[in-house]
Amino acid sequence: MSRTIAVYPGSFDPIHNGHLDIIERCVPTFDEVVVAVLYNEQKRPLFPAEERVEMIRELLADKTRCRVESFSGLLVDFMDHLGARTVVRGLRAVSDFETEFQMALMNRRLNPRVETMFMMPREDYSYLSSRLVKEVYALGGGVDGLVPPSVIERLGRAMERRSGLRVASPAGGPEPGRVEPGAGGEGEA
Ligand code: PNS
């Protein structure tokens, strides 16, 4: 019997616990799960694709049946290249449905052998998105329990890189992640 390969594609800018929950759920169902990170630098992601891949690889280091790759171009072409037939996407709420429905049908039109499978993350993560994680962190809110600690560390560094301002770490001040004007970065380009 041929090996079943699932592709879990996304921007993962950054990966959060809802994504990790979906990966956990996929693993028992497929021989291999390929986490496919979209190379979308023109959209100015907070993390370059290489760093998104690196952080996910670190988090999945003990999962022998998972691998992490980046891709650009059409997802279905990347899947052909891997010999994969199943796309896995997380469905958090009804609001996700319309976009996901369009993507699934477009992918099927582009390659009729590709099927999309939806998985619901744990209820606690049903409101979670990478966009909200970045926004909350940048405004000084805590994101513990929503992203792994290694991602929180990287968020601070990435926001410093982008703004040229220092971002207080949870241990470094009362307001985790708050951008501190004048903390070493003011006036920098
Ligand atoms: O995490 P995201 O941003 O919701 O993931 C979106 C992603 C990467 C799954 C989607 O943008 C994608 O598959 N892009 C590749 C380009 C493509 O194949 N487009 C046509 C089919 S929708």
Coordinates of C-alpha atoms and ligand atoms in Angstrom, one line a residue:
M1 CA 0.0 0.0 0.0
S2 CA 1.3 3.5 -0.8
R3 CA 2.3 5.8 2.0
T4 CA -0.2 8.4 3.0
I5 CA 1.2 11.9 3.1
A6 CA -0.7 14.9 4.5
V7 CA 0.3 18.4 3.8
Y8 CA -0.6 21.0 6.4
P9 CA 0.0 24.3 4.7
G10 CA 0.0 27.8 6.2
S11 CA 1.8 31.1 6.8
F12 CA 2.6 30.1 10.4
D13 CA 3.7 33.7 11.1
P14 CA 4.2 32.5 13.8
I15 CA 3.1 29.0 14.6
H16 CA 0.7 28.9 17.7
N17 CA -0.8 26.3 19.9
G18 CA -3.9 25.9 17.7
H19 CA -1.6 24.9 14.8
L20 CA 0.3 22.5 17.0
D21 CA -2.9 20.9 18.2
I22 CA -3.9 20.2 14.5
I23 CA -0.5 18.7 13.8
E24 CA -1.0 16.4 16.9
R25 CA -4.3 15.3 15.5
C26 CA -3.0 14.6 12.0
V27 CA -0.1 12.4 13.1
P28 CA -2.1 9.2 13.9
T29 CA -4.0 9.4 10.7
F30 CA -1.1 9.6 8.1
D31 CA 2.2 7.9 7.5
E32 CA 3.8 11.4 7.2
V33 CA 2.7 14.9 7.9
V34 CA 4.5 17.7 6.0
V35 CA 4.1 21.1 7.5
A36 CA 4.4 23.4 4.5
V37 CA 5.3 27.0 5.3
L38 CA 4.3 29.5 2.6
Y39 CA 7.2 31.6 1.3
N40 CA 5.4 34.9 1.1
E41 CA 8.0 37.6 1.7
Q42 CA 6.1 40.1 -0.5
K43 CA 3.4 40.1 2.3
R44 CA 6.1 41.3 4.8
P45 CA 5.6 38.5 7.3
L46 CA 7.1 39.2 10.8
F47 CA 9.3 36.2 10.5
P48 CA 11.2 35.3 7.3
A49 CA 10.2 31.9 5.9
E50 CA 13.6 30.4 7.0
E51 CA 12.9 31.3 10.6
R52 CA 9.3 30.1 10.5
V53 CA 10.6 26.7 9.3
E54 CA 13.4 26.7 11.9
M55 CA 11.0 27.4 14.8
I56 CA 8.6 24.7 13.7
R57 CA 11.4 22.2 13.2
E58 CA 12.5 22.8 16.8
L59 CA 9.0 22.3 18.1
L60 CA 8.5 19.1 16.1
A61 CA 12.0 17.6 16.7
D62 CA 10.6 14.5 18.5
K63 CA 7.9 13.8 15.9
T64 CA 9.6 11.3 13.6
R65 CA 6.6 11.3 11.1
C66 CA 6.6 15.1 10.7
R67 CA 8.7 17.2 8.5
V68 CA 8.8 20.9 7.8
E69 CA 9.4 22.5 4.4
S70 CA 8.8 25.8 2.8
F71 CA 7.1 26.2 -0.5
S72 CA 6.2 28.9 -3.0
G73 CA 3.9 28.9 -6.0
L74 CA 0.8 26.6 -6.1
L75 CA 0.2 24.3 -3.2
V76 CA -1.0 21.6 -5.6
D77 CA 2.3 21.7 -7.5
F78 CA 4.2 21.3 -4.2
M79 CA 1.9 18.4 -3.3
D80 CA 2.6 16.7 -6.6
H81 CA 6.3 17.1 -6.0
L82 CA 5.9 15.3 -2.6
G83 CA 3.4 12.7 -4.0
A84 CA 0.8 13.9 -1.5
R85 CA -2.9 13.8 -2.0
T86 CA -4.4 15.3 1.2
V87 CA -4.4 18.9 2.4
V88 CA -5.2 19.4 6.1
R89 CA -6.6 22.6 7.3
G90 CA -7.9 23.7 10.7
L91 CA -11.4 25.0 10.9
R92 CA -11.9 27.2 13.9
A93 CA -15.3 28.7 13.4
V94 CA -18.0 29.3 10.8
S95 CA -16.1 32.5 9.8
D96 CA -13.3 30.3 8.4
F97 CA -15.6 28.3 6.3
E98 CA -16.1 30.5 3.3
T99 CA -12.4 31.1 2.5
E100 CA -11.5 27.4 3.3
F101 CA -14.4 26.2 1.0
Q102 CA -13.1 28.4 -1.8
M103 CA -9.5 27.2 -1.4
A104 CA -10.5 23.6 -1.2
L105 CA -12.5 23.7 -4.4
M106 CA -9.9 25.8 -6.2
N107 CA -7.2 23.2 -5.2
R108 CA -9.5 20.4 -6.4
R109 CA -10.1 22.1 -9.7
L110 CA -6.4 22.6 -10.2
N111 CA -5.7 19.0 -9.3
P112 CA -8.7 16.7 -9.0
R113 CA -6.6 14.1 -7.1
V114 CA -6.2 16.5 -4.2
E115 CA -8.7 16.3 -1.3
T116 CA -8.9 18.7 1.6
M117 CA -9.6 17.4 5.1
F118 CA -10.7 19.8 7.9
M119 CA -9.9 19.3 11.5
M120 CA -11.2 21.3 14.5
P121 CA -8.6 22.4 17.0
R122 CA -9.2 22.2 20.8
E123 CA -12.0 24.6 21.8
D124 CA -9.6 26.6 23.9
Y125 CA -7.8 27.6 20.6
S126 CA -10.9 28.3 18.5
Y127 CA -10.3 32.1 18.7
L128 CA -6.6 31.9 18.2
S129 CA -4.8 33.3 15.2
S130 CA -1.2 34.4 14.4
R131 CA -2.4 37.9 13.7
L132 CA -4.0 38.2 17.2
V133 CA -0.9 36.7 18.8
K134 CA 1.3 39.4 17.2
E135 CA -1.1 42.2 17.9
V136 CA -1.6 41.3 21.6
Y137 CA 2.1 40.7 22.1
A138 CA 3.0 44.1 20.5
L139 CA 0.6 45.9 22.7
G140 CA 1.9 44.4 25.9
G141 CA -0.6 41.5 26.5
G142 CA 0.6 38.1 27.6
V143 CA 0.5 35.3 25.1
D144 CA 1.6 32.5 27.5
G145 CA -0.4 29.3 26.8
L146 CA -1.2 30.5 23.3
V147 CA 2.2 30.0 21.7
P148 CA 5.2 27.9 23.0
P149 CA 7.8 29.8 25.1
S150 CA 10.4 29.5 22.3
V151 CA 8.0 31.5 20.0
I152 CA 7.5 34.1 22.7
E153 CA 11.3 34.7 22.8
R154 CA 11.4 34.9 19.0
L155 CA 8.5 37.4 18.9
G156 CA 10.4 39.8 21.1
R157 CA 13.5 39.6 18.8
A158 CA 11.5 39.9 15.6
M159 CA 9.6 42.9 16.8
E160 CA 12.8 44.6 17.8
R161 CA 14.2 43.8 14.4
R162 CA 11.2 45.3 12.7
S163 CA 10.7 48.4 14.8
G164 CA 14.2 49.1 16.0
L165 CA 12.7 49.4 19.4
R166 CA 13.3 47.0 22.4
V167 CA 10.4 44.8 23.4
A168 CA 10.3 44.0 27.1
S169 CA 10.3 40.3 27.7
P170 CA 7.8 38.8 30.2
A171 CA 10.7 38.5 32.7
G172 CA 12.0 42.0 31.9
G173 CA 9.1 44.1 32.9
P174 CA 5.5 44.2 34.1
E175 CA 4.0 44.5 30.6
P176 CA 5.2 41.5 28.4
G177 CA 5.9 42.4 24.9
R178 CA 5.3 46.1 25.2
V179 CA 7.4 48.1 22.7
E180 CA 9.4 50.5 24.8
P181 CA 10.3 53.7 23.0
G182 CA 13.8 54.9 23.7
A183 CA 15.0 51.5 24.9
G184 CA 18.0 51.4 22.7
G185 CA 16.3 51.7 19.4
E186 CA 15.0 55.2 19.1
G187 CA 16.2 57.0 16.0
E188 CA 17.3 53.8 14.3
A189 CA 16.1 53.2 10.8
Ligands
PNS1 O1 -2.1 30.3 7.1 P1 -2.8 30.8 5.9 O2 -2.2 32.2 5.5 O3 -4.3 30.8 6.1 O4 -2.4 29.8 4.7 C1 -2.9 30.0 3.4 C2 -2.3 29.0 2.4 C3 -0.8 29.0 2.5 C4 -2.8 27.7 2.7 C5 -2.7 29.5 1.0 O5 -2.5 30.8 0.8 C6 -2.0 28.7 -0.1 O6 -2.2 27.5 -0.3 N1 -1.1 29.4 -0.9 C7 -0.4 28.9 -2.0 C8 -0.9 29.5 -3.3 C9 -2.0 28.7 -4.0 O7 -1.8 27.5 -4.2 N2 -3.1 29.3 -4.3 C10 -4.2 28.8 -5.0 C11 -5.1 27.8 -4.2 S1 -6.0 28.6 -2.9

